[in-house]
Amino acid sequence: MTFIQTLTPEQAPADVRDMYQRQESHWGYIPQYAKIFSHRPEALARWGRLLAELRRYTNDRRFELVSFVVAFELRSSGCSLAHGEKLAEMIGTERVLAIASANAEKVLPLTDLAIVRFCQRLAQDPTAVTAEEVDTLRAEHGLSDAEVFDIAALAAGRCFFTTLLDGLGCHPEAAFLDMNETLREALTKGRPFIDSAAGVG
């Protein structure tokens, strides 16, 4: 259930039904975020194109790291679960749990740790980021200005998506109930799993 009335496949015009079919083909179900975009399906399509462009120069590992850290910092359970699960497949469950429990310095390579700290700052208060922090990413970790831009742009994009979905009542998808229980519990930081919720969507 979401806080706004969303369109069922039976109610939806052709462009929304097509969007639902694409989402169901990919996920095996129609996710809540797609339903939230049912009033503006072209906005979801444009977001998808922007996200594809933002991640074009970033490998999957860094993309998932940035996406997870920002989502978790913003207490977005759905996005934290989705990207945390994918990140765990790449770097291991223990490392993802360490990030979630503020123990990342014990398990992450220094460059990954610096990216985590930068993304946390971006999510918390981008006006608090200093030139010295960016200089450190370049001088000590070898990141180019373009790579720093890519990280910041991906972080900002995740802020947009999670703010929109959580602000309109998106709860974690039931499909995530099947994931590793310890990881699931650690990453469900914001809205909880529900069978039904107060709302109209």
Coordinates of C-alpha atoms in Angstrom, one line a residue:
M1 CA 0.0 0.0 0.0
T2 CA 1.2 3.5 -0.8
F3 CA 0.0 6.9 0.3
I4 CA -1.4 7.7 -3.2
Q5 CA -3.9 5.9 -5.3
T6 CA -2.0 4.0 -8.0
L7 CA -3.3 2.4 -11.2
T8 CA -4.1 -1.3 -11.4
P9 CA -3.2 -3.0 -14.7
E10 CA -6.9 -3.1 -15.5
Q11 CA -7.3 0.6 -14.9
A12 CA -4.0 1.6 -16.6
P13 CA -3.7 3.2 -20.1
A14 CA -1.5 1.4 -22.6
D15 CA 1.7 3.1 -21.7
V16 CA 1.4 2.2 -18.0
R17 CA 0.4 -1.4 -18.9
D18 CA 3.5 -1.6 -21.0
M19 CA 5.6 -0.3 -18.2
Y20 CA 4.0 -2.8 -15.8
Q21 CA 4.7 -5.6 -18.2
R22 CA 8.4 -4.7 -18.4
Q23 CA 8.7 -4.5 -14.7
E24 CA 7.0 -7.8 -14.1
S25 CA 9.1 -9.4 -16.7
H26 CA 12.2 -8.3 -15.0
W27 CA 11.2 -8.8 -11.3
G28 CA 8.5 -11.5 -11.5
Y29 CA 6.1 -9.0 -10.0
I30 CA 5.1 -5.3 -10.3
P31 CA 7.2 -3.5 -7.7
Q32 CA 5.7 -0.7 -5.6
Y33 CA 8.0 1.9 -7.2
A34 CA 6.5 1.2 -10.6
K35 CA 3.0 1.6 -9.2
I36 CA 4.0 5.0 -7.7
F37 CA 5.1 6.1 -11.2
S38 CA 1.9 4.9 -12.8
H39 CA 0.6 8.5 -13.0
R40 CA 3.9 9.6 -14.7
P41 CA 5.3 6.6 -16.6
E42 CA 7.5 8.7 -18.8
A43 CA 9.2 10.1 -15.7
L44 CA 10.3 6.5 -14.7
A45 CA 11.5 5.9 -18.3
R46 CA 13.5 9.2 -18.2
W47 CA 14.9 8.3 -14.7
G48 CA 16.0 4.9 -16.1
R49 CA 17.8 6.6 -19.0
L50 CA 19.4 9.1 -16.6
L51 CA 20.5 6.3 -14.3
A52 CA 22.0 4.3 -17.2
E53 CA 24.0 7.4 -18.2
L54 CA 25.2 8.1 -14.7
R55 CA 26.5 4.6 -14.2
R56 CA 27.9 4.2 -17.7
Y57 CA 31.5 4.9 -16.6
T58 CA 31.2 3.1 -13.2
N59 CA 31.6 -0.6 -12.7
D60 CA 28.9 -2.6 -11.0
R61 CA 30.7 -3.0 -7.8
R62 CA 31.1 0.7 -7.2
F63 CA 27.6 1.4 -8.4
E64 CA 26.2 -1.0 -5.8
L65 CA 28.5 0.4 -3.1
V66 CA 27.4 4.0 -3.7
S67 CA 23.7 3.0 -4.1
F68 CA 23.7 1.0 -0.9
V69 CA 25.5 3.4 1.3
V70 CA 23.3 6.4 0.3
A71 CA 20.1 4.3 0.6
F72 CA 21.1 3.0 4.0
E73 CA 22.1 6.5 5.2
L74 CA 18.7 7.8 4.1
R75 CA 16.9 4.9 5.9
S76 CA 15.4 3.6 2.8
S77 CA 14.6 -0.1 3.6
G78 CA 13.6 -1.1 0.1
C79 CA 16.6 0.4 -1.7
S80 CA 19.0 -0.7 1.1
L81 CA 17.7 -4.3 0.8
A82 CA 17.9 -4.3 -3.0
H83 CA 21.4 -2.9 -3.3
G84 CA 22.7 -4.4 -0.1
E85 CA 21.8 -7.9 -1.4
K86 CA 23.6 -7.2 -4.7
L87 CA 26.6 -5.7 -3.0
A88 CA 26.8 -8.7 -0.7
E89 CA 27.1 -11.0 -3.8
M90 CA 30.1 -8.9 -4.8
I91 CA 32.0 -8.2 -1.6
G92 CA 30.5 -10.6 0.9
T93 CA 27.7 -10.4 3.5
E94 CA 30.1 -9.7 6.3
R95 CA 31.4 -6.5 4.6
V96 CA 27.9 -5.2 3.9
L97 CA 27.0 -5.9 7.6
A98 CA 30.1 -4.1 8.7
I99 CA 29.1 -1.0 6.6
A100 CA 25.6 -1.1 8.1
S101 CA 27.0 -1.4 11.7
A102 CA 29.5 1.5 11.2
N103 CA 32.5 -0.9 11.3
A104 CA 33.5 -0.5 7.6
E105 CA 37.0 0.6 8.5
K106 CA 37.7 -3.0 9.8
V107 CA 36.9 -4.8 6.5
L108 CA 37.0 -2.4 3.5
P109 CA 39.9 -1.5 1.3
L110 CA 41.0 2.1 2.0
T111 CA 39.6 3.5 -1.3
D112 CA 36.2 1.8 -0.7
L113 CA 36.2 3.2 2.8
A114 CA 36.9 6.7 1.5
I115 CA 34.0 6.4 -1.0
V116 CA 31.7 5.1 1.8
R117 CA 32.6 8.1 4.0
F118 CA 32.1 10.6 1.1
C119 CA 28.7 9.1 0.2
Q120 CA 27.6 9.2 3.8
R121 CA 28.4 12.9 3.9
L122 CA 26.6 13.5 0.6
A123 CA 23.5 11.9 2.0
Q124 CA 23.7 13.6 5.4
D125 CA 24.5 17.1 4.4
P126 CA 26.2 17.9 1.0
T127 CA 26.9 21.4 2.2
A128 CA 29.3 20.0 4.8
V129 CA 31.5 18.3 2.2
T130 CA 34.9 20.1 2.0
A131 CA 37.4 20.7 -0.8
E132 CA 39.9 18.8 1.4
E133 CA 37.7 15.7 1.3
V134 CA 37.6 15.7 -2.4
D135 CA 41.3 16.4 -2.6
T136 CA 41.8 13.3 -0.5
L137 CA 39.8 11.1 -2.9
R138 CA 42.1 12.3 -5.7
A139 CA 45.5 12.5 -3.9
E140 CA 45.4 9.5 -1.6
H141 CA 43.0 7.2 -3.5
G142 CA 43.8 8.1 -7.2
L143 CA 40.3 9.0 -8.2
S144 CA 40.0 11.4 -11.1
D145 CA 37.7 14.4 -11.1
A146 CA 35.4 12.5 -13.5
E147 CA 35.3 9.6 -11.1
V148 CA 34.4 11.9 -8.2
F149 CA 31.7 13.4 -10.3
D150 CA 30.3 9.9 -11.1
I151 CA 30.2 9.0 -7.4
A152 CA 28.5 12.3 -6.5
A153 CA 26.0 12.0 -9.4
L154 CA 25.1 8.4 -8.5
A155 CA 24.6 9.5 -4.8
A156 CA 22.4 12.4 -5.8
G157 CA 20.4 10.2 -8.1
R158 CA 19.8 7.7 -5.3
C159 CA 18.7 10.6 -3.0
F160 CA 16.1 11.5 -5.5
F161 CA 14.7 8.0 -5.9
T162 CA 14.6 7.0 -2.3
T163 CA 13.1 10.4 -1.2
L164 CA 10.3 10.0 -3.8
L165 CA 9.5 6.4 -2.9
D166 CA 9.8 6.6 0.9
G167 CA 7.9 9.9 0.9
L168 CA 5.0 8.3 -0.8
G169 CA 4.9 5.2 1.5
C170 CA 6.9 2.6 -0.3
H171 CA 7.6 -0.4 2.0
P172 CA 10.0 -3.3 1.3
E173 CA 8.8 -5.8 -1.2
A174 CA 7.8 -9.2 0.2
A175 CA 10.3 -10.8 -2.2
F176 CA 13.1 -9.7 0.1
L177 CA 11.7 -11.8 2.9
D178 CA 13.5 -14.7 1.3
M179 CA 17.0 -13.2 1.6
N180 CA 19.6 -13.9 4.3
E181 CA 17.8 -13.2 7.5
T182 CA 20.7 -11.5 9.3
L183 CA 21.3 -9.2 6.3
R184 CA 17.6 -8.5 5.9
E185 CA 17.1 -7.5 9.5
A186 CA 20.2 -5.3 9.5
L187 CA 19.2 -3.5 6.3
T188 CA 15.5 -2.9 7.2
K189 CA 16.4 0.5 8.8
G190 CA 13.4 2.6 7.7
R191 CA 9.9 1.4 6.7
P192 CA 9.2 -2.2 7.8
F193 CA 7.8 -5.1 5.9
I194 CA 4.0 -5.2 6.0
D195 CA 1.2 -7.3 4.7
S196 CA -1.0 -4.2 4.4
A197 CA -0.6 -0.6 5.5
A198 CA -2.6 2.5 6.1
G199 CA -2.8 4.1 2.7
V200 CA -4.7 4.0 -0.5
G201 CA -2.2 2.7 -3.1

